JSON list of C-alpha atoms in Angstrom, two decimals:
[
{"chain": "A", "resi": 1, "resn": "UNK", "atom": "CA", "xyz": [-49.09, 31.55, -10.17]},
{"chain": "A", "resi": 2, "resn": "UNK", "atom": "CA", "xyz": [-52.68, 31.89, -8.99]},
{"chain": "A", "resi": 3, "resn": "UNK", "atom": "CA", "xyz": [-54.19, 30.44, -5.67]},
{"chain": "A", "resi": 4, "resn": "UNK", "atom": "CA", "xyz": [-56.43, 28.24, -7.83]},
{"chain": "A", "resi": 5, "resn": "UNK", "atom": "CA", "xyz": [-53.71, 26.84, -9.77]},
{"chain": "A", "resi": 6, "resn": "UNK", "atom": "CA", "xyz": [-51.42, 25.86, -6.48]},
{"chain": "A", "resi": 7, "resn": "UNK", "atom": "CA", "xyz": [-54.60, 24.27, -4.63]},
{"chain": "A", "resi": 8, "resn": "UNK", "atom": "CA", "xyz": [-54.98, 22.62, -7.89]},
{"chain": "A", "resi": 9, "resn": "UNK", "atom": "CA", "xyz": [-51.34, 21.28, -8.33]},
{"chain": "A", "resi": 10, "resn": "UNK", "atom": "CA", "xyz": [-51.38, 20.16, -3.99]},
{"chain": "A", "resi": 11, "resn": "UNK", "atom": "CA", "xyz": [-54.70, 18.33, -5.18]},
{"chain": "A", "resi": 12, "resn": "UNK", "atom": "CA", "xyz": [-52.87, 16.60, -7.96]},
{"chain": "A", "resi": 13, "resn": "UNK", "atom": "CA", "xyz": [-49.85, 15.45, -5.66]},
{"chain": "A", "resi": 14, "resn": "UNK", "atom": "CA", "xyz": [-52.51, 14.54, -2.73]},
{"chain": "A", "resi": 15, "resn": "UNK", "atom": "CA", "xyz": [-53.78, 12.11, -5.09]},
{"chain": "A", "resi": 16, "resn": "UNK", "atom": "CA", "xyz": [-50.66, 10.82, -6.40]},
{"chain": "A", "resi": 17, "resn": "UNK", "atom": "CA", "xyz": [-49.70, 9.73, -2.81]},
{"chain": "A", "resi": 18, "resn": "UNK", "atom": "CA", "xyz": [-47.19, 10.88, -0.52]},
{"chain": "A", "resi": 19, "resn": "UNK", "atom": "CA", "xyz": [-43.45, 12.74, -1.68]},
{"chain": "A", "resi": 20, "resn": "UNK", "atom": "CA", "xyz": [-41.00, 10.46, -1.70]},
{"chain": "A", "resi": 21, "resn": "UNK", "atom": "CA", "xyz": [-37.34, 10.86, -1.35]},
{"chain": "A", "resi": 22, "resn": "UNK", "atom": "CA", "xyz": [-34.35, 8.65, -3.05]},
{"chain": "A", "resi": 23, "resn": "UNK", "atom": "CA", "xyz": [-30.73, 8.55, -1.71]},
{"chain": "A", "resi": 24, "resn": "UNK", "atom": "CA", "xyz": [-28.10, 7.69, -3.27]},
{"chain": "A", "resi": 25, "resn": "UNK", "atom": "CA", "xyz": [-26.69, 4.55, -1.35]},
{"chain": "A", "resi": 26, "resn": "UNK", "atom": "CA", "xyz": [-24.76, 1.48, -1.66]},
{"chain": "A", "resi": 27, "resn": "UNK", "atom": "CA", "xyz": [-26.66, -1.87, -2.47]},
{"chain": "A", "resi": 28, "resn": "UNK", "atom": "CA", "xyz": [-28.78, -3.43, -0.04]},
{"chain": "A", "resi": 29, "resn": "UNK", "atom": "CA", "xyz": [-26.38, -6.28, -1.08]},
{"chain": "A", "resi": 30, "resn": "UNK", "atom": "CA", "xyz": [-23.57, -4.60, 0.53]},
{"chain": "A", "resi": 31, "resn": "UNK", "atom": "CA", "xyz": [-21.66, -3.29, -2.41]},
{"chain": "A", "resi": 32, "resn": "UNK", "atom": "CA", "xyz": [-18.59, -1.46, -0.57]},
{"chain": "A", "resi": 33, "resn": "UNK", "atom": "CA", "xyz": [-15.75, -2.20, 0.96]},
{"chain": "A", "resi": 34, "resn": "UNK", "atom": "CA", "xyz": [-17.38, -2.29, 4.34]},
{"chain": "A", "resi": 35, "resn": "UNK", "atom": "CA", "xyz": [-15.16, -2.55, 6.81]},
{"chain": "A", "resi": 36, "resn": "UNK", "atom": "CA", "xyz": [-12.27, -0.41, 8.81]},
{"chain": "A", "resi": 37, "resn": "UNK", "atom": "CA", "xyz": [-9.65, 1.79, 6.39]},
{"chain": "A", "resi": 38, "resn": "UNK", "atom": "CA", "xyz": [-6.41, -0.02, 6.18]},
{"chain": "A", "resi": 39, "resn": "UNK", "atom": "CA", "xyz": [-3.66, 1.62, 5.70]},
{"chain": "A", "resi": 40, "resn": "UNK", "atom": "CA", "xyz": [-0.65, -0.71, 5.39]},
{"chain": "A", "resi": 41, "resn": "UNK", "atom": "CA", "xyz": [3.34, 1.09, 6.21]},
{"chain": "A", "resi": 42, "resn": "UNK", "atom": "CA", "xyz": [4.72, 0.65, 3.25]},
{"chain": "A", "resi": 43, "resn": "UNK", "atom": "CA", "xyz": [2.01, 2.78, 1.30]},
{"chain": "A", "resi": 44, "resn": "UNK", "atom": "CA", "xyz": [2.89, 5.20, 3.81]},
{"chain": "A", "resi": 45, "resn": "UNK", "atom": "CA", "xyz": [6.27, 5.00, 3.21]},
{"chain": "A", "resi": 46, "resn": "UNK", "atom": "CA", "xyz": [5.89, 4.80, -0.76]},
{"chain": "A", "resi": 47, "resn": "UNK", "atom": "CA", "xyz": [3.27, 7.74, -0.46]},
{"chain": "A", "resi": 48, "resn": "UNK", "atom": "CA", "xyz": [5.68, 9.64, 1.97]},
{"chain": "A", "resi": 49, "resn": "UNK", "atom": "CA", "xyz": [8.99, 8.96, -0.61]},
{"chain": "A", "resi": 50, "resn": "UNK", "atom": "CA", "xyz": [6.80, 9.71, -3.95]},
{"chain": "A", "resi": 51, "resn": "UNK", "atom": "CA", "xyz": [6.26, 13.27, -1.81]},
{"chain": "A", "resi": 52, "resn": "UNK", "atom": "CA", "xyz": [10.26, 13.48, -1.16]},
{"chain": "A", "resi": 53, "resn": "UNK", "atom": "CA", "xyz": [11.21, 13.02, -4.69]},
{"chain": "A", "resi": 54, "resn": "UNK", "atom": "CA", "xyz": [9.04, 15.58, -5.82]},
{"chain": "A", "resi": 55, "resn": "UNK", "atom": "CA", "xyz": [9.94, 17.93, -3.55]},
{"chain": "A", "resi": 56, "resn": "UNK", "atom": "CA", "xyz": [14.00, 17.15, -4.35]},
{"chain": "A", "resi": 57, "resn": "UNK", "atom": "CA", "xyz": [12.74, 17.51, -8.01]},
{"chain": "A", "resi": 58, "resn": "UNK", "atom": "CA", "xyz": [11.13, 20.75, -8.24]},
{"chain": "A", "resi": 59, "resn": "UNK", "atom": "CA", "xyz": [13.44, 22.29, -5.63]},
{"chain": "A", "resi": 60, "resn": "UNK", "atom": "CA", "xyz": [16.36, 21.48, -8.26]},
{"chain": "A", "resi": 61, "resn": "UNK", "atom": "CA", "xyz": [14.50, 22.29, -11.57]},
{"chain": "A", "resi": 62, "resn": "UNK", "atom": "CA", "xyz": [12.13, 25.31, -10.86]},
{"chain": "A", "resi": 63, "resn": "UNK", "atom": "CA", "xyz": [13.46, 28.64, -11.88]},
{"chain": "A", "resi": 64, "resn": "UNK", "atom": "CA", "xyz": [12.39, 30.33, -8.81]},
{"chain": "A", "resi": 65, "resn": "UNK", "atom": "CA", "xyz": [13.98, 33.63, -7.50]},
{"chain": "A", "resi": 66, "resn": "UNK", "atom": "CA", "xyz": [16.62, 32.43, -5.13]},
{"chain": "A", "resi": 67, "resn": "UNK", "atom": "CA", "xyz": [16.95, 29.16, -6.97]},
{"chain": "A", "resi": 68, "resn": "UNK", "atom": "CA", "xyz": [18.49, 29.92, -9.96]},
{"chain": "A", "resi": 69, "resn": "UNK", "atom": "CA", "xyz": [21.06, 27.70, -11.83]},
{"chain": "A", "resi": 70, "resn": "UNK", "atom": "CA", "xyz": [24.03, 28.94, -9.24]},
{"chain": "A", "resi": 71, "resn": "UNK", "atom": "CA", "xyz": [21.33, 28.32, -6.50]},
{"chain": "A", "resi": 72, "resn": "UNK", "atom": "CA", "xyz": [21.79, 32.24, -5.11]},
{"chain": "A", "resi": 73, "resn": "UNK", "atom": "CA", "xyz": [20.21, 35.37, -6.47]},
{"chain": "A", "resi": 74, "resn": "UNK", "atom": "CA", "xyz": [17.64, 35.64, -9.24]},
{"chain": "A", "resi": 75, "resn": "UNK", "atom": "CA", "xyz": [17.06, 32.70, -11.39]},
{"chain": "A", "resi": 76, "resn": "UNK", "atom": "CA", "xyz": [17.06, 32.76, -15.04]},
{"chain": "A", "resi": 77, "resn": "UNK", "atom": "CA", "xyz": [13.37, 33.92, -15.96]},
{"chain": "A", "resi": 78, "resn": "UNK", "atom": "CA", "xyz": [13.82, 36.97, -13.37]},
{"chain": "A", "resi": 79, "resn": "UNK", "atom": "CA", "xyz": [17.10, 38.04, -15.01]},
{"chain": "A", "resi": 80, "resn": "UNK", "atom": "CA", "xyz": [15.27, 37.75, -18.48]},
{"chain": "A", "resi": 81, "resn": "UNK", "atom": "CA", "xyz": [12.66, 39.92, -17.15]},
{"chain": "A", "resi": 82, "resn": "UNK", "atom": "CA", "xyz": [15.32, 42.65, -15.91]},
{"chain": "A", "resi": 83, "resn": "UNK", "atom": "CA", "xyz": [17.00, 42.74, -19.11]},
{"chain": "A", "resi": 84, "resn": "UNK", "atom": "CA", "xyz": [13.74, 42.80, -21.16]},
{"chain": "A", "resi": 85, "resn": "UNK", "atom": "CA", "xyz": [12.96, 45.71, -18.56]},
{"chain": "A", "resi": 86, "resn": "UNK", "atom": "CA", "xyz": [16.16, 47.25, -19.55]},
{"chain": "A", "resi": 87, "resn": "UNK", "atom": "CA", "xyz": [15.94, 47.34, -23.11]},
{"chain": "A", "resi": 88, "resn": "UNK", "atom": "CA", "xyz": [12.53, 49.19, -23.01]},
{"chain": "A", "resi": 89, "resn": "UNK", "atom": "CA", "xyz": [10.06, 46.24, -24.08]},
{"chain": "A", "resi": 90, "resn": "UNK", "atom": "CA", "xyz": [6.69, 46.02, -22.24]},
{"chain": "A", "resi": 91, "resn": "UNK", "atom": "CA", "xyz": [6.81, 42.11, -21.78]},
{"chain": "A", "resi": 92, "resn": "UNK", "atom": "CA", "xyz": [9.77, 42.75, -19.20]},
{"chain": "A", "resi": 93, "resn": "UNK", "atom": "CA", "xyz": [7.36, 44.00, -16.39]},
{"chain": "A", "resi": 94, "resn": "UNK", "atom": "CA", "xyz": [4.99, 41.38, -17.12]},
{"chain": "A", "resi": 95, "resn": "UNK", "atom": "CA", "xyz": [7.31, 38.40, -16.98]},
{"chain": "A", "resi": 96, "resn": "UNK", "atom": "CA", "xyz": [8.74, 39.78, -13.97]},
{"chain": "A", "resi": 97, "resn": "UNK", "atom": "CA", "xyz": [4.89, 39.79, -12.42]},
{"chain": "A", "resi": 98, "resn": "UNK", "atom": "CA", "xyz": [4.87, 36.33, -14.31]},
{"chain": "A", "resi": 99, "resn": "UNK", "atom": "CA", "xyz": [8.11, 35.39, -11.74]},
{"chain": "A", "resi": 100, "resn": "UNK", "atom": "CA", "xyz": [6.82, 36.70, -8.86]},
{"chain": "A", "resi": 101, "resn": "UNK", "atom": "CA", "xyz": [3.38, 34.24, -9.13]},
{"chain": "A", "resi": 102, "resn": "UNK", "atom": "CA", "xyz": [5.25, 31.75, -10.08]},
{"chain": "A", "resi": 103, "resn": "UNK", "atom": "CA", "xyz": [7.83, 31.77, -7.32]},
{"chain": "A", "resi": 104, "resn": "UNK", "atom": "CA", "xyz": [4.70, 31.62, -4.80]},
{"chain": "A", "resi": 105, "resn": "UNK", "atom": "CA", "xyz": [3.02, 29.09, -6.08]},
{"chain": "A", "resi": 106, "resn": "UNK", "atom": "CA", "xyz": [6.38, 26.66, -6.36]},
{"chain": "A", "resi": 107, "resn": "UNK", "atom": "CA", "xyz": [7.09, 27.68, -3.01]},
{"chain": "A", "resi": 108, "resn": "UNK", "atom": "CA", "xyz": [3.88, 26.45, -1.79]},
{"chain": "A", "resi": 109, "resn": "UNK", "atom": "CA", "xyz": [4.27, 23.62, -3.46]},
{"chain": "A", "resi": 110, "resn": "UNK", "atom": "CA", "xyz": [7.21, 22.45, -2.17]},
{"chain": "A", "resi": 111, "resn": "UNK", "atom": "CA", "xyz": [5.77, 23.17, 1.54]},
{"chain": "A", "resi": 112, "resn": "UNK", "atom": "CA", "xyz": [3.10, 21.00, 0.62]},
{"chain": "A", "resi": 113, "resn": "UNK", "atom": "CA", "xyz": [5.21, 18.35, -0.58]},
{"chain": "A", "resi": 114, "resn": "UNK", "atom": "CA", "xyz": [7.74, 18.86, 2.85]},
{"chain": "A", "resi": 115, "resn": "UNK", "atom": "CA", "xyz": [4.68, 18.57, 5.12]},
{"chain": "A", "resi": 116, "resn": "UNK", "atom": "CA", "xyz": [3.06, 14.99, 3.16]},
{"chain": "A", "resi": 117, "resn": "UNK", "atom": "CA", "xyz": [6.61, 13.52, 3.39]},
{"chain": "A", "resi": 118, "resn": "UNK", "atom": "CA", "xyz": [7.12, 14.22, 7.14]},
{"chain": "A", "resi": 119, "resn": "UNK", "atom": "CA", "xyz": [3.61, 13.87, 8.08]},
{"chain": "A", "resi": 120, "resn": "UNK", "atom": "CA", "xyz": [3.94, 9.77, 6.47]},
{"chain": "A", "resi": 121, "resn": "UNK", "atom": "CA", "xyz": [7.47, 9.63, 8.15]},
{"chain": "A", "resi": 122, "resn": "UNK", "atom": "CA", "xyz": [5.35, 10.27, 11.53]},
{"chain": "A", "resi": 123, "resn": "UNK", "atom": "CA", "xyz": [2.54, 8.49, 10.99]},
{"chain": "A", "resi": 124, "resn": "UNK", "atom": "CA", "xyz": [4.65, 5.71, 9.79]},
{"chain": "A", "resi": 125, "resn": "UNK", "atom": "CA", "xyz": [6.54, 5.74, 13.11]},
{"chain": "A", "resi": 126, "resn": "UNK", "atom": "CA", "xyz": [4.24, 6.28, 15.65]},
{"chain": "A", "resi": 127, "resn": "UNK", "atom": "CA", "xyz": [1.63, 3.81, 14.35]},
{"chain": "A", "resi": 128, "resn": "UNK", "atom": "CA", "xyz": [4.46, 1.49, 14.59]},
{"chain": "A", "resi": 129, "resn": "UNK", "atom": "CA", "xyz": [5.63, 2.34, 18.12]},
{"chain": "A", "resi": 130, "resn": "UNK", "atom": "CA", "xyz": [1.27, 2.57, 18.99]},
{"chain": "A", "resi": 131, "resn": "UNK", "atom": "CA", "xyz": [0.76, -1.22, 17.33]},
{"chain": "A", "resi": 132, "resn": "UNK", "atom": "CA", "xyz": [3.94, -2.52, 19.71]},
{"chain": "A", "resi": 133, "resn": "UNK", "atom": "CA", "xyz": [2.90, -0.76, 22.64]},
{"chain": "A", "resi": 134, "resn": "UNK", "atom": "CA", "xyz": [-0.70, -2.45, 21.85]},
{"chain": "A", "resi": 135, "resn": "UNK", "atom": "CA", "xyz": [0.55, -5.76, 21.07]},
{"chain": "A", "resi": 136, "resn": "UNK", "atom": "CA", "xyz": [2.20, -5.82, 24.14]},
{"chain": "A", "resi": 137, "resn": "UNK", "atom": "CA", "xyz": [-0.76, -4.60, 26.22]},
{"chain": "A", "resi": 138, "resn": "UNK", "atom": "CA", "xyz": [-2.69, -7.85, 25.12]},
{"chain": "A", "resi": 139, "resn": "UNK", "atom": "CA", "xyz": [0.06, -10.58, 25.57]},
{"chain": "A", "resi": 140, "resn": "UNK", "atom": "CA", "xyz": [-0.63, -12.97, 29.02]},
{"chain": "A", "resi": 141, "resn": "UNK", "atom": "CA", "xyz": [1.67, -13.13, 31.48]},
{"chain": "A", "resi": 142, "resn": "UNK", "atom": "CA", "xyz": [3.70, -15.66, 29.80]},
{"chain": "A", "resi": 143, "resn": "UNK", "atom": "CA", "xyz": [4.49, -13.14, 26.89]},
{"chain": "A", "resi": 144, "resn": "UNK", "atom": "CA", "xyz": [2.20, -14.98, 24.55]},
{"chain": "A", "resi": 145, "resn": "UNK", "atom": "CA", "xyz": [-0.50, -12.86, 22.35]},
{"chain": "A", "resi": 146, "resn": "UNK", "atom": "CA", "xyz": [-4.31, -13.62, 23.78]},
{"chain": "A", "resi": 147, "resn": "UNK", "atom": "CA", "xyz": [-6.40, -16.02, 22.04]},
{"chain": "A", "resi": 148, "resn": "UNK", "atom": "CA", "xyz": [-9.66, -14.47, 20.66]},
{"chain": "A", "resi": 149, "resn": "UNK", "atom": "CA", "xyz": [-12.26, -15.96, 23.04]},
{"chain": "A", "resi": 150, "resn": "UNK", "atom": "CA", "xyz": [-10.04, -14.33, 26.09]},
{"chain": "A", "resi": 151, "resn": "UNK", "atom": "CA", "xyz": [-10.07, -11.10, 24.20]},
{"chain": "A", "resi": 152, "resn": "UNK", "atom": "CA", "xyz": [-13.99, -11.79, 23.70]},
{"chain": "A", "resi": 153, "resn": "UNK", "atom": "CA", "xyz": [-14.26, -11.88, 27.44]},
{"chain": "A", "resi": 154, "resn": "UNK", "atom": "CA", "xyz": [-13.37, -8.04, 27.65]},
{"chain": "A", "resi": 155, "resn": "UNK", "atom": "CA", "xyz": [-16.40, -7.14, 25.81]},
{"chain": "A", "resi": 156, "resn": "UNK", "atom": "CA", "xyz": [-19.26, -8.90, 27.54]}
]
């Protein structure tokens, strides 16, 4: 591009008026949610079950080395492999690649699912132990939860 041209095209915006710059955003209205995330314990503890089951699932029905139908040595797709290795054909090294990848990735899986279930579990419990401990933080010395205006005191 030629100096001319750019001094021409910073004219041109000059006299358009100033660059402006749009965000994406929420209505001035207040569109969202707005407010805190709330999280209530039993979507923790449907979340953390939903995790549970799968895990139970897949650890029962993947054919994963180690997992097999008698639940000890190879599973069914590596013994396939072996035999198709045996016999000569070239697919037998493949699958057997095919196994191994799959075995991984299951594996991870089901460590993923593990740690979601017992994360919720925790959560689940010590949220519940932190909201008693809290609830009985704010209670007056007759046992009895405090009124909002006392609470409102704290914060002037």
């Amino acid at each position: 591009m030629a100096w001319d041209e750019w001094e021409q095209l910073k004219t041109d915006a000059a006299r358009r008026g100033s660059a402006h710059m749009r965000l994406n955003q929420l209505p001035a209205d207040g569109g969202g949610s707005g407010g805190d995330l709330v999280v209530h314990q039993d979507d923790l503890g449907a979340v953390g079950h939903e995790a549970f089951t799968l895990h139970d699932d897949l650890r029962t029905a993947a054919d994963v080395d180690g997992m097999g139908a008698d639940r000890q040595g190879d599973g069914s797709t590596t013994r396939a492999a072996a035999e198709l290795k045996a016999q000569g054909f070239a697919m037998g090294p493949a699958l057997s690649r095919t196994v191994t990848t799959w075995t991984s990735q299951v594996q991870s899986l089901l460590q993923a699912c593990a740690h979601i279930s017992n994360h919720l579990d925790y959560t689940r419990k010590t949220h519940t132990h932190d909201d008693a401990l809290i609830a009985a933080s704010v209670r007056d010395a007759g046992g009895s939860a405090l009124s909002v205006s006392q609470l409102d005191k704290y914060f002037k």
